[in-house]
Amino acid sequence: MLRFVVSRLAQAVPVMFLIATATFFMVRLAPGDPFADEKRIPEEILANLRATYGLDQPLAVQYGRYMRNLLRGDLGPSYKYTGRSVNEIISQSFPVSLELGLEALVLALLLGLPAGLVAALRRNSAWDYLPMATAMAGICLPAFVLGPLLALVFGIWLGWFHPMGWNVASDRVLPALTLGLYYAAYIARLTRAGMIEILSQDFVRTARAKGLPEHVVVLKHALTGGIQPVLSFLGPAIAGLLTGSFIVETVFFVPGLGRFFVNAAFNRDYTLVMGTVLFYAALIIVLNLAVDVVQAWLNPRAREAMG
Amino acid sequence: MLLDVDNLRTYFHSRHGTVRAVDGVSFSLGAGETLGVVGESGCGKSVMCMSLLGLIPQPPGRIESGRARFGGVDLLACSASELRAVRGCRISMVFQDPMTSLNPYLRVSTQVVEPLLYHKGLSQPAALEQAIAALDAVGIPDAARRIHAYPYEFSGGMRQRVMIAMALVTRPEILIADEPTTALDVTVQAQILERVRTMQRELGTAMILVTHDLGVVAGVCDRILVMYAGRIVESGTVRAVFGTPAHPYTAALQKSIPALHRKGDPLYTIGGQPPDLRREIAGCAFAERCEFAVECCQRPVELRPLTAEHWTACTRRLAGDITLPGAGTTSR
Ligand SMILES: Nc1ncnc2c1ncn2[C@@H]1O[C@H](COP(=O)(O)OP(=O)(O)OP(=O)(O)O)[C@@H](O)[C@H]1O
Ligand SMILES: [Mg+2]
């Protein structure tokens, strides 16, 4: 198992290198530069600013310097948030995104797993059709529609929550709901399909033939196999929840990494864009690895194969 | 009688019509008795067995009629919890395919102790001890260690032994074995059947043995049911049925056993196809493939006694119109 983890991490090194290189050149291909839109800055001060950050150097030199710093784990200074390093910004804002993502994930699992399970057990009944139709709607509705809608209904009309902000505990509800509903819907559908598939397997019939109570048949014999699709989806889901929250964060004014990322892209804050992309990439790699390990742990055969 | 099945009908309803998989089957099983069930693939043997334990997927399946009296309860009409108390405790079942019948996610130990935990109320250690003994009895070497392995670590033959051990661990009154050895190679087949026989004798368990192998039936069974298109066409003691077959289908089945052929003779096969079970068949289902069929075979037929221990559904044989060649008792 340890060998498997180490080899997967080793494979990640060239991947990270490629991502760093590609984003480095891509952000620079975009028109404009970090200081272009500042109004009325005298030419000499602009030149001075560029020189300070090394932007007057040839691209190859800039690239070499960036990669050297990157090897030391230094993502450089932000061009826009003067005096703050990218490392600092990430370490301050990511915990907020993490909290939001985890709350959304818990919500998605709490809603999605039972809904899918019940739908599979009560197939072709109202217990099946109603949650599944809702799930389909949940998958189709984008966050930038759902978010404002929830803010309007529960924030402004009903006044149950603040329509935006991130100050008191109840401020977590609407953003987490907006972010989590899509995943809840997806998890419900995956759970249903997985359980239906497993419940028709011969070994479930064997469990029934043994005279086990139905809840034991479902929860002990069928569930492990039935939620495999959900487990495989959990890696991408967590990555998506942690990295895909920028719309939700922007809609609800949540001070998370996603909002910094969006702003950085608008401002051509090269180092902050790159730093965020690299951070997200590393996160996705680690999460996928974690899911593979968990899945192997649940599946005896794969566990053996990993050694 | 230990088990009395009367007029069992199991149909599958689909958009393409109703499949009459089991269509009016009646038989009984005495304590400790071994009943063989033979018939071509698709004639409803598995569906019949699974109907008795309520294991038919519903929908599309439905038990249309019938009674199965077992110790004061009707298995086809009793409550879910009454049925659960019988399943895996007083009546156990071993399925056709050992490769898919064990749960791949759970250790063998977890699966084999379950009947003891749920039916006998044993503690985990006591159940484990009995489970190891059961694996040992079906010939799994090093059972005390192997029981903690996962199913994928076992070969097909070993998995079927596990299934048999799991079925017999509660000392059931009836074991339903649905082609327990069809998926295995010949030498393993013989070993496993021998084990089952030994254990059956020790425990006094009655057995319904579904098989394609008439040789096995002759060697192992007391009585036999010959099924065709969801119905029983002939039944009786093995000696009577094999010695003097009383249905043209049984005679044809017997003729198609390779072992009974002289070398060089062409292998006999029954001409034509089994009927489509979606079609309602009023008369004898075998008539269209039968060399003796005449007009009266289109009229409704039912299983009737020829002697006390030999029944047939062939109208012409019952009337004494035809005599069928007996192949002599096949034994190995
Ligand atoms: N779930 C199902 N849905 C629809 N039809 C079914 C279903 N299960 C079985 N059948 C039909 O019931 C009939 C009897 O099937 P069954 O499995 O009992 O045959 P069998 O005698 O056991 O054959 P084999 O020797 O190949 O095991 C078949 O025609 C089959 O198509
Ligand atoms: Mg079968």
XYZ file of C-alpha atoms and ligand atoms in Angstrom:
671
model
C 0.000 0.000 0.000
C 2.802 2.429 0.914
C 4.584 1.601 -2.347
C 1.408 2.411 -4.239
C 1.028 5.795 -2.552
C 4.690 6.709 -3.091
C 4.638 5.750 -6.753
C 1.464 7.725 -7.341
C 3.013 10.788 -5.706
C 6.124 10.354 -7.854
C 3.937 10.326 -10.959
C 2.436 13.614 -9.801
C 5.776 15.475 -10.008
C 5.975 15.698 -13.828
C 2.264 16.495 -13.945
C 2.731 19.446 -11.608
C 5.753 20.588 -13.632
C 3.712 20.581 -16.844
C 0.831 22.444 -15.231
C 3.205 25.071 -13.830
C 4.852 25.591 -17.207
C 1.589 25.713 -19.127
C -0.104 28.191 -16.785
C 3.024 30.339 -16.609
C 2.952 30.978 -20.327
C -0.818 31.022 -20.652
C -1.447 33.795 -18.127
C 1.187 35.866 -19.898
C -0.462 35.286 -23.277
C -3.591 37.024 -22.058
C -3.713 40.671 -23.101
C -2.866 43.296 -20.510
C -0.608 43.067 -17.473
C -1.050 43.512 -13.729
C -0.613 47.246 -13.731
C -2.126 48.172 -17.096
C -5.532 49.248 -15.863
C -4.332 51.481 -13.054
C -5.383 54.931 -13.968
C -2.943 57.710 -14.528
C 0.149 56.126 -13.172
C 3.142 58.007 -14.512
C 5.164 56.023 -17.015
C 8.328 56.008 -14.882
C 6.527 54.670 -11.817
C 4.975 51.908 -13.920
C 8.426 50.962 -15.227
C 9.668 51.014 -11.695
C 6.868 48.685 -10.557
C 7.581 46.260 -13.398
C 11.259 46.244 -12.547
C 10.536 45.560 -8.891
C 8.628 42.404 -9.781
C 11.103 41.446 -12.548
C 8.494 41.827 -15.282
C 10.982 43.756 -17.440
C 13.217 40.715 -17.774
C 13.026 38.309 -20.763
C 10.296 35.669 -20.338
C 12.813 32.830 -20.067
C 14.530 34.530 -17.127
C 11.193 35.153 -15.397
C 10.238 31.523 -15.938
C 13.532 30.237 -14.540
C 13.225 32.391 -11.470
C 9.597 31.377 -10.872
C 10.393 27.680 -11.120
C 13.366 28.016 -8.768
C 11.177 29.697 -6.165
C 8.450 27.154 -6.731
C 10.863 24.330 -5.864
C 11.354 25.985 -2.504
C 7.595 26.221 -2.094
C 7.578 29.981 -2.598
C 4.750 31.136 -4.849
C 5.982 34.710 -4.965
C 4.385 38.039 -4.025
C 0.922 39.070 -5.138
C 1.008 41.931 -7.639
C -2.288 43.349 -6.514
C -2.453 42.824 -2.793
C 0.651 44.788 -2.061
C 2.776 43.399 0.673
C 1.079 39.999 0.807
C 2.595 36.842 -0.576
C 0.558 34.315 -2.539
C 1.352 31.695 0.113
C -0.151 33.969 2.718
C -3.314 34.653 0.728
C -3.902 30.944 0.066
C -3.297 29.939 3.663
C -5.708 32.603 4.880
C -8.531 32.153 2.396
C -8.426 28.413 1.710
C -9.715 27.407 5.170
C -12.869 29.347 4.371
C -13.337 27.455 1.086
C -12.506 24.230 2.880
C -15.157 24.826 5.478
C -17.738 25.722 2.860
C -16.795 22.694 0.748
C -16.988 20.246 3.639
C -20.320 21.607 4.779
C -21.628 21.275 1.252
C -20.268 17.718 1.044
C -21.900 16.642 4.296
C -25.135 18.147 3.053
C -24.806 16.391 -0.309
C -24.193 13.012 1.351
C -26.955 13.463 3.920
C -29.444 14.280 1.187
C -28.132 12.167 -1.694
C -27.399 8.782 -0.089
C -30.754 8.236 1.637
C -32.690 9.582 -1.347
C -30.875 7.238 -3.738
C -31.203 4.304 -1.371
C -34.934 4.751 -0.902
C -35.431 5.262 -4.629
C -33.631 1.981 -5.344
C -35.596 0.060 -2.714
C -38.964 1.520 -3.718
C -38.332 1.415 -7.417
C -40.976 2.837 -9.745
C -42.997 4.339 -6.917
C -43.458 7.930 -5.794
C -40.447 7.358 -3.511
C -38.426 6.833 -6.654
C -39.893 9.318 -9.112
C -40.112 12.344 -6.832
C -36.507 12.437 -5.549
C -35.145 11.498 -8.967
C -37.051 14.243 -10.755
C -35.836 16.703 -8.136
C -32.315 15.389 -8.606
C -32.511 15.895 -12.339
C -33.610 19.491 -11.751
C -30.789 19.918 -9.236
C -28.212 18.759 -11.767
C -29.541 21.079 -14.445
C -29.776 24.206 -12.301
C -26.456 26.138 -12.343
C -25.115 27.754 -9.161
C -25.386 31.270 -10.554
C -29.132 30.754 -10.908
C -29.737 28.729 -7.752
C -27.596 30.998 -5.545
C -29.416 34.268 -6.214
C -32.720 32.390 -6.122
C -32.031 31.032 -2.633
C -30.726 34.412 -1.484
C -33.884 36.050 -2.768
C -36.345 33.571 -1.266
C -34.720 32.689 2.062
C -32.638 35.812 2.512
C -34.816 38.661 1.363
C -38.424 37.436 1.236
C -38.509 35.060 4.186
C -35.648 36.720 6.021
C -34.418 33.458 7.568
C -30.786 34.040 6.663
C -28.559 36.893 5.637
C -28.654 37.058 1.857
C -24.849 37.348 1.804
C -21.742 37.491 3.963
C -19.778 35.061 6.092
C -20.012 36.239 9.663
C -22.389 34.155 11.774
C -22.943 30.393 11.685
C -26.253 30.674 9.836
C -24.432 32.439 6.976
C -23.064 28.982 6.041
C -26.455 27.555 5.124
C -27.293 29.205 1.812
C -23.812 28.969 0.246
C -23.450 25.332 1.373
C -26.885 24.529 -0.028
C -26.156 26.204 -3.348
C -22.850 24.407 -3.658
C -24.043 21.047 -2.312
C -27.372 20.558 -4.082
C -25.797 19.672 -7.413
C -23.643 17.034 -5.726
C -26.560 15.766 -3.640
C -28.504 15.239 -6.853
C -25.600 13.459 -8.511
C -24.970 11.267 -5.467
C -28.662 10.337 -5.297
C -28.638 9.169 -8.899
C -25.380 7.247 -8.502
C -26.597 5.587 -5.314
C -29.836 4.535 -6.945
C -28.131 3.060 -10.007
C -25.462 1.323 -7.927
C -27.946 -0.195 -5.498
C -30.280 -1.403 -8.231
C -27.365 -3.093 -9.951
C -26.141 -4.761 -6.755
C -29.590 -5.813 -5.531
C -29.991 -7.968 -8.637
C -26.700 -9.792 -7.982
C -26.633 -13.480 -7.122
C -24.922 -12.884 -3.783
C -27.810 -10.704 -2.611
C -30.156 -13.573 -3.432
C -27.871 -15.816 -1.360
C -28.153 -13.398 1.551
C -31.948 -13.482 1.265
C -31.925 -17.278 0.990
C -30.113 -17.352 4.330
C -33.164 -15.745 5.916
C -31.426 -12.509 6.866
C -33.695 -9.582 7.714
C -34.106 -7.157 4.830
C -32.165 -4.342 6.518
C -29.182 -6.661 6.963
C -29.417 -7.720 3.311
C -29.458 -4.106 2.179
C -27.041 -2.482 4.610
C -24.529 -5.277 5.142
C -24.570 -7.187 1.868
C -25.592 -4.683 -0.780
C -24.490 -1.251 0.410
C -20.711 -1.679 0.137
C -20.995 -2.675 -3.493
C -23.851 -0.309 -4.205
C -22.039 2.844 -3.160
C -18.869 2.096 -5.129
C -19.960 4.534 -7.874
C -20.492 7.186 -5.196
C -17.035 6.552 -3.762
C -15.430 6.904 -7.174
C -17.331 10.130 -7.610
C -16.288 11.416 -4.192
C -12.760 12.326 -5.343
C -13.914 14.536 -8.198
C -16.777 15.758 -6.002
C -14.546 16.903 -3.152
C -12.130 18.453 -5.634
C -15.066 20.145 -7.327
C -16.500 21.357 -4.043
C -13.171 22.777 -2.911
C -12.100 24.282 -6.196
C -15.422 25.017 -7.822
C -16.863 27.275 -5.192
C -15.810 30.557 -6.844
C -19.265 31.265 -8.252
C -20.914 30.580 -4.903
C -18.265 32.582 -3.070
C -18.742 35.481 -5.451
C -22.544 35.344 -5.230
C -22.603 35.259 -1.421
C -19.475 37.354 -0.759
C -17.647 34.532 0.967
C -13.968 35.436 1.532
C -12.665 32.100 0.220
C -9.876 31.198 -2.166
C -12.339 30.968 -5.046
C -13.141 34.642 -4.856
C -9.449 35.571 -4.764
C -8.942 33.342 -7.801
C -11.656 35.084 -9.795
C -10.379 38.510 -8.853
C -6.798 37.500 -9.627
C -7.789 36.432 -13.110
C -9.541 39.752 -13.752
C -6.581 41.712 -12.394
C -3.911 39.732 -14.239
C -2.335 38.998 -10.872
C -0.005 36.445 -12.517
C 1.501 34.930 -9.395
C -1.807 34.623 -7.579
C -3.468 32.961 -10.593
C -0.599 30.502 -10.944
C -0.338 29.866 -7.252
C -4.040 29.101 -7.024
C -4.008 26.846 -10.079
C -1.043 24.889 -8.765
C -2.617 24.621 -5.346
C -5.871 23.349 -6.844
C -3.984 20.860 -9.040
C -2.064 19.457 -6.085
C -5.312 19.231 -4.148
C -7.021 17.264 -6.910
C -4.111 14.833 -7.209
C -4.034 14.186 -3.465
C -7.818 13.779 -3.261
C -7.950 11.291 -6.108
C -5.198 9.298 -4.482
C -7.070 9.325 -1.196
C -10.208 8.033 -2.889
C -8.297 5.203 -4.550
C -6.881 4.206 -1.189
C -10.303 4.248 0.470
C -11.847 2.285 -2.360
C -9.101 -0.308 -2.226
C -9.635 -0.594 1.470
C -13.293 -1.461 0.824
C -12.595 -3.857 -2.026
C -10.546 -6.830 -0.890
C -9.420 -7.792 -4.350
C -8.002 -4.380 -5.266
C -6.392 -4.163 -1.834
C -4.464 -7.330 -2.631
C -3.394 -6.005 -6.039
C -1.866 -2.917 -4.453
C 0.375 -5.044 -2.280
C -44.803 -35.619 4.095
C -42.177 -33.020 4.950
C -43.003 -30.735 2.024
C -46.184 -30.795 -0.040
C -46.302 -28.648 -3.160
C -49.620 -28.319 -4.877
C -50.321 -26.684 -8.235
C -47.469 -24.164 -8.137
C -47.583 -21.613 -10.962
C -44.936 -18.932 -11.357
C -45.292 -16.539 -14.266
C -43.094 -13.688 -15.445
C -45.000 -10.732 -16.813
C -43.245 -8.544 -19.317
C -44.102 -6.266 -22.183
C -43.442 -9.134 -24.580
C -45.931 -11.437 -22.957
C -46.292 -13.740 -20.001
C -43.668 -16.429 -19.517
C -45.249 -19.443 -17.842
C -41.990 -20.594 -16.256
C -43.652 -22.965 -13.799
C -47.128 -24.027 -14.771
C -48.956 -26.214 -12.319
C -46.352 -28.284 -10.530
C -47.279 -30.631 -7.689
C -44.991 -32.952 -5.799
C -44.074 -33.973 -2.291
C -40.903 -34.698 -0.444
C -40.485 -37.051 2.487
C -38.075 -36.579 5.395
C -34.537 -37.582 4.447
C -35.579 -38.316 0.893
C -33.597 -37.258 -2.182
C -35.681 -36.001 -5.068
C -34.061 -35.477 -8.451
C -35.376 -32.840 -10.860
C -34.316 -33.117 -14.490
C -35.251 -31.378 -17.705
C -33.839 -29.280 -20.495
C -32.372 -25.850 -19.894
C -35.123 -23.271 -19.432
C -37.849 -25.686 -18.389
C -38.321 -23.909 -15.061
C -36.282 -25.933 -12.594
C -34.566 -22.966 -10.968
C -37.719 -20.874 -10.927
C -39.559 -23.711 -9.206
C -36.887 -23.986 -6.502
C -36.696 -20.254 -5.934
C -40.472 -19.920 -5.797
C -40.533 -22.223 -2.787
C -38.320 -19.834 -0.814
C -39.868 -16.640 -2.135
C -36.717 -15.683 -4.030
C -38.390 -14.819 -7.328
C -37.791 -11.186 -8.283
C -41.219 -9.563 -8.053
C -41.889 -7.870 -10.430
C -41.561 -9.265 -13.092
C -42.261 -12.615 -11.430
C -45.481 -13.566 -9.715
C -46.685 -16.689 -7.983
C -50.056 -17.155 -9.618
C -51.299 -20.080 -7.615
C -50.257 -22.935 -5.446
C -49.548 -24.089 -1.952
C -46.342 -25.377 -0.431
C -47.081 -26.857 2.963
C -44.061 -27.260 5.169
C -44.522 -28.047 8.855
C -47.858 -26.300 9.233
C -47.089 -23.204 7.166
C -47.762 -22.484 3.513
C -44.474 -21.131 2.190
C -46.247 -19.376 -0.658
C -48.739 -17.536 1.545
C -47.037 -17.012 4.898
C -45.757 -13.690 6.197
C -42.308 -12.374 5.294
C -40.999 -13.017 8.787
C -42.360 -16.584 8.881
C -40.635 -17.207 5.557
C -37.377 -15.717 6.831
C -37.469 -18.050 9.796
C -37.577 -21.002 7.386
C -35.032 -19.783 4.849
C -31.480 -20.738 5.593
C -32.553 -22.477 8.777
C -34.996 -25.273 8.005
C -34.722 -25.071 4.217
C -31.417 -24.044 2.661
C -30.483 -23.522 -0.934
C -27.307 -23.899 -2.963
C -27.245 -22.051 -6.263
C -26.033 -22.816 -9.752
C -23.079 -20.441 -10.012
C -20.544 -20.536 -7.177
C -18.501 -17.697 -8.679
C -21.211 -15.076 -8.127
C -23.154 -16.504 -5.207
C -20.800 -15.394 -2.437
C -20.489 -11.755 -1.429
C -17.127 -10.512 -2.763
C -16.967 -7.714 -0.186
C -17.259 -9.869 2.926
C -14.969 -12.478 4.423
C -16.080 -16.103 4.109
C -16.222 -16.311 7.897
C -18.698 -13.414 8.076
C -20.933 -15.086 5.537
C -20.844 -18.631 6.897
C -21.613 -17.638 10.504
C -24.633 -15.536 9.531
C -27.236 -18.337 9.549
C -26.046 -19.375 13.006
C -26.143 -15.827 14.368
C -29.576 -15.032 13.013
C -31.378 -18.347 13.370
C -29.687 -20.088 16.274
C -28.806 -17.021 18.340
C -25.231 -18.221 18.787
C -22.470 -15.942 19.991
C -19.839 -14.939 17.438
C -17.087 -17.251 18.801
C -19.418 -20.242 19.064
C -20.751 -19.607 15.561
C -17.235 -19.286 14.179
C -16.259 -22.577 15.719
C -19.239 -24.331 14.122
C -18.584 -22.622 10.813
C -15.003 -23.893 10.790
C -16.266 -27.388 11.538
C -18.734 -27.070 8.659
C -16.024 -26.010 6.202
C -13.906 -28.843 7.449
C -16.745 -31.296 6.850
C -17.123 -30.285 3.204
C -13.421 -30.880 2.633
C -11.848 -27.438 2.762
C -8.257 -27.929 3.886
C -6.926 -25.736 6.692
C -10.434 -24.422 7.360
C -9.561 -22.589 10.573
C -7.233 -20.287 8.647
C -8.950 -20.233 5.268
C -12.279 -19.146 6.733
C -10.910 -15.639 7.224
C -10.113 -15.261 3.512
C -12.252 -13.484 0.940
C -14.206 -15.439 -1.703
C -11.875 -14.422 -4.538
C -9.127 -16.384 -2.843
C -11.110 -19.597 -3.416
C -11.475 -21.643 -6.609
C -14.911 -22.394 -8.036
C -14.996 -25.838 -6.445
C -13.941 -24.453 -3.077
C -16.542 -21.705 -3.279
C -19.265 -24.242 -3.931
C -18.041 -26.191 -0.905
C -18.362 -22.981 1.090
C -21.899 -22.533 -0.214
C -22.769 -26.093 0.777
C -21.211 -25.687 4.215
C -23.148 -22.446 4.681
C -26.374 -24.162 3.627
C -25.904 -27.126 5.942
C -24.467 -25.323 8.956
C -27.925 -24.951 10.531
C -28.759 -28.636 9.942
C -31.763 -27.878 7.747
C -34.543 -30.355 7.096
C -34.396 -29.687 3.372
C -31.498 -28.778 1.115
C -32.419 -27.430 -2.302
C -29.407 -27.892 -4.560
C -29.872 -26.220 -7.931
C -27.295 -27.789 -10.234
C -24.660 -27.503 -7.526
C -21.913 -28.963 -9.665
C -22.765 -27.919 -13.230
C -20.232 -25.085 -13.221
C -17.410 -27.313 -11.976
C -15.112 -29.794 -13.667
C -15.944 -33.476 -13.613
C -13.609 -34.738 -10.874
C -14.591 -31.899 -8.549
C -18.255 -32.601 -9.333
C -17.978 -36.155 -8.087
C -16.098 -35.184 -4.919
C -18.581 -32.491 -3.999
C -21.618 -34.677 -4.627
C -20.078 -37.365 -2.481
C -19.575 -34.862 0.358
C -23.139 -33.662 0.086
C -24.376 -37.251 0.208
C -22.320 -38.044 3.278
C -23.473 -34.949 5.132
C -27.034 -35.500 4.070
C -26.963 -38.980 5.555
C -25.372 -37.706 8.777
C -27.859 -34.888 9.245
C -30.903 -36.708 7.884
C -31.562 -33.834 5.484
C -33.960 -34.264 2.601
C -32.712 -32.926 -0.717
C -34.155 -31.570 -3.924
C -31.352 -32.024 -6.431
C -31.683 -30.253 -9.747
C -29.339 -31.600 -12.360
C -28.799 -32.195 -16.060
C -26.942 -35.377 -15.335
C -29.212 -38.426 -15.430
C -26.286 -40.531 -14.221
C -26.169 -38.499 -11.025
C -29.902 -38.888 -10.524
C -29.644 -42.644 -10.954
C -26.790 -42.859 -8.488
C -28.038 -40.461 -5.842
C -31.790 -39.980 -5.899
C -34.716 -41.944 -4.502
C -37.356 -40.361 -6.674
C -37.316 -38.182 -9.745
C -39.377 -35.455 -11.383
C -39.028 -34.982 -15.129
C -39.909 -31.425 -16.099
C -40.800 -30.095 -19.512
C -41.924 -26.535 -20.326
C -42.776 -25.689 -16.733
C -44.722 -28.885 -16.046
C -43.955 -32.277 -14.605
C -44.369 -34.880 -17.322
C -43.279 -37.923 -15.367
C -42.433 -38.749 -11.785
C -41.724 -41.807 -9.734
C -38.990 -43.853 -8.153
C -35.710 -43.818 -10.017
C -36.014 -47.533 -10.655
C -39.460 -47.198 -12.176
C -38.811 -44.080 -14.251
C -35.458 -45.153 -15.643
C -36.318 -48.831 -15.901
C -39.570 -48.345 -17.775
C -39.929 -44.713 -18.845
C -43.578 -43.827 -19.232
C -43.265 -40.563 -21.137
C -41.751 -40.179 -24.617
C -39.757 -37.151 -23.357
C -38.081 -39.192 -20.613
C -37.293 -41.933 -23.086
C -35.777 -39.362 -25.463
C -33.730 -37.789 -22.653
C -32.395 -41.184 -21.762
C -31.493 -41.987 -25.319
C -29.466 -38.786 -25.522
C -27.065 -39.729 -22.710
C -23.680 -40.244 -24.369
C -22.547 -42.827 -21.797
C -25.289 -45.243 -22.868
C -24.184 -45.238 -26.472
C -22.224 -47.826 -28.250
C -19.053 -46.290 -29.693
C -19.584 -45.148 -33.247
C -23.343 -44.727 -33.041
C -24.420 -41.179 -33.844
C -25.369 -39.207 -30.731
C -29.124 -38.973 -30.335
C -30.603 -35.516 -29.944
C -34.242 -34.602 -29.459
C -35.466 -32.937 -32.653
C -37.064 -29.492 -32.584
C -37.041 -26.784 -29.948
C -38.681 -26.587 -26.535
C -41.893 -24.569 -26.886
C -42.064 -20.838 -26.339
C -43.301 -20.459 -22.771
C -45.185 -17.285 -23.672
C -47.617 -19.321 -25.693
C -50.556 -20.933 -23.947
C -50.312 -24.667 -24.479
C -53.602 -26.465 -24.016
C -52.512 -30.053 -24.523
C -49.269 -31.947 -24.044
C -46.353 -29.490 -24.347
C -44.098 -32.160 -25.824
C -46.556 -33.179 -28.555
C -44.963 -31.151 -31.333
C -41.639 -32.965 -30.874
C -43.106 -36.355 -30.031
C -42.944 -39.274 -32.455
C -46.052 -40.791 -30.876
C -48.195 -37.654 -30.922
C -51.726 -37.992 -32.238
C -54.755 -35.752 -32.208
C -55.844 -36.544 -28.660
C -52.519 -35.174 -27.369
C -53.883 -31.667 -28.018
C -56.428 -32.158 -25.245
C -55.534 -31.119 -21.676
C -53.285 -33.620 -19.928
C -52.449 -34.126 -16.309
C -50.079 -36.209 -14.271
C -51.795 -39.495 -13.371
C -50.637 -42.638 -11.627
C -49.602 -45.661 -13.630
C -48.708 -47.455 -10.437
C -48.553 -46.084 -6.906
C -44.964 -45.013 -7.412
C -44.934 -44.091 -11.065
C -46.875 -41.189 -12.600
C -46.991 -39.889 -16.152
C -48.680 -37.114 -18.095
C -48.694 -39.019 -21.397
C -52.297 -39.670 -22.383
C -51.331 -42.407 -24.816
C -49.159 -44.265 -22.341
C -51.906 -44.018 -19.722
C -54.337 -45.471 -22.222
C -51.860 -48.238 -22.967
C -51.610 -47.217 -26.636
C -47.838 -47.147 -26.727
C -44.937 -48.920 -25.125
C -41.639 -47.160 -24.650
C -38.233 -48.809 -24.811
C -36.670 -48.994 -21.341
C -32.964 -48.296 -21.332
C -32.417 -50.160 -18.099
C -31.335 -48.424 -14.933
C -28.444 -46.132 -15.656
C -25.898 -46.198 -12.933
C -22.264 -45.449 -12.667
N -36.350 -12.784 -14.036
C -36.942 -13.375 -15.088
N -37.677 -12.644 -15.961
C -38.281 -13.218 -17.019
N -38.209 -14.521 -17.313
C -37.496 -15.316 -16.492
C -36.817 -14.781 -15.338
N -36.187 -15.800 -14.719
C -36.446 -16.902 -15.448
N -37.236 -16.629 -16.505
C -37.736 -17.579 -17.514
O -38.225 -18.705 -16.860
C -37.952 -19.862 -17.603
C -37.379 -20.917 -16.719
O -36.087 -20.529 -16.277
P -35.234 -21.408 -15.258
O -34.055 -20.572 -14.879
O -36.078 -21.918 -14.183
O -34.748 -22.620 -16.164
P -33.882 -23.874 -15.702
O -34.717 -25.073 -15.917
O -33.348 -23.658 -14.346
O -32.724 -23.844 -16.779
P -31.184 -24.182 -16.582
O -31.088 -25.647 -16.652
O -30.538 -23.516 -17.750
O -30.778 -23.607 -15.284
C -37.026 -19.458 -18.721
O -37.749 -19.488 -19.933
C -36.615 -18.056 -18.387
O -36.522 -17.299 -19.555
Mg -31.468 -23.276 -13.555
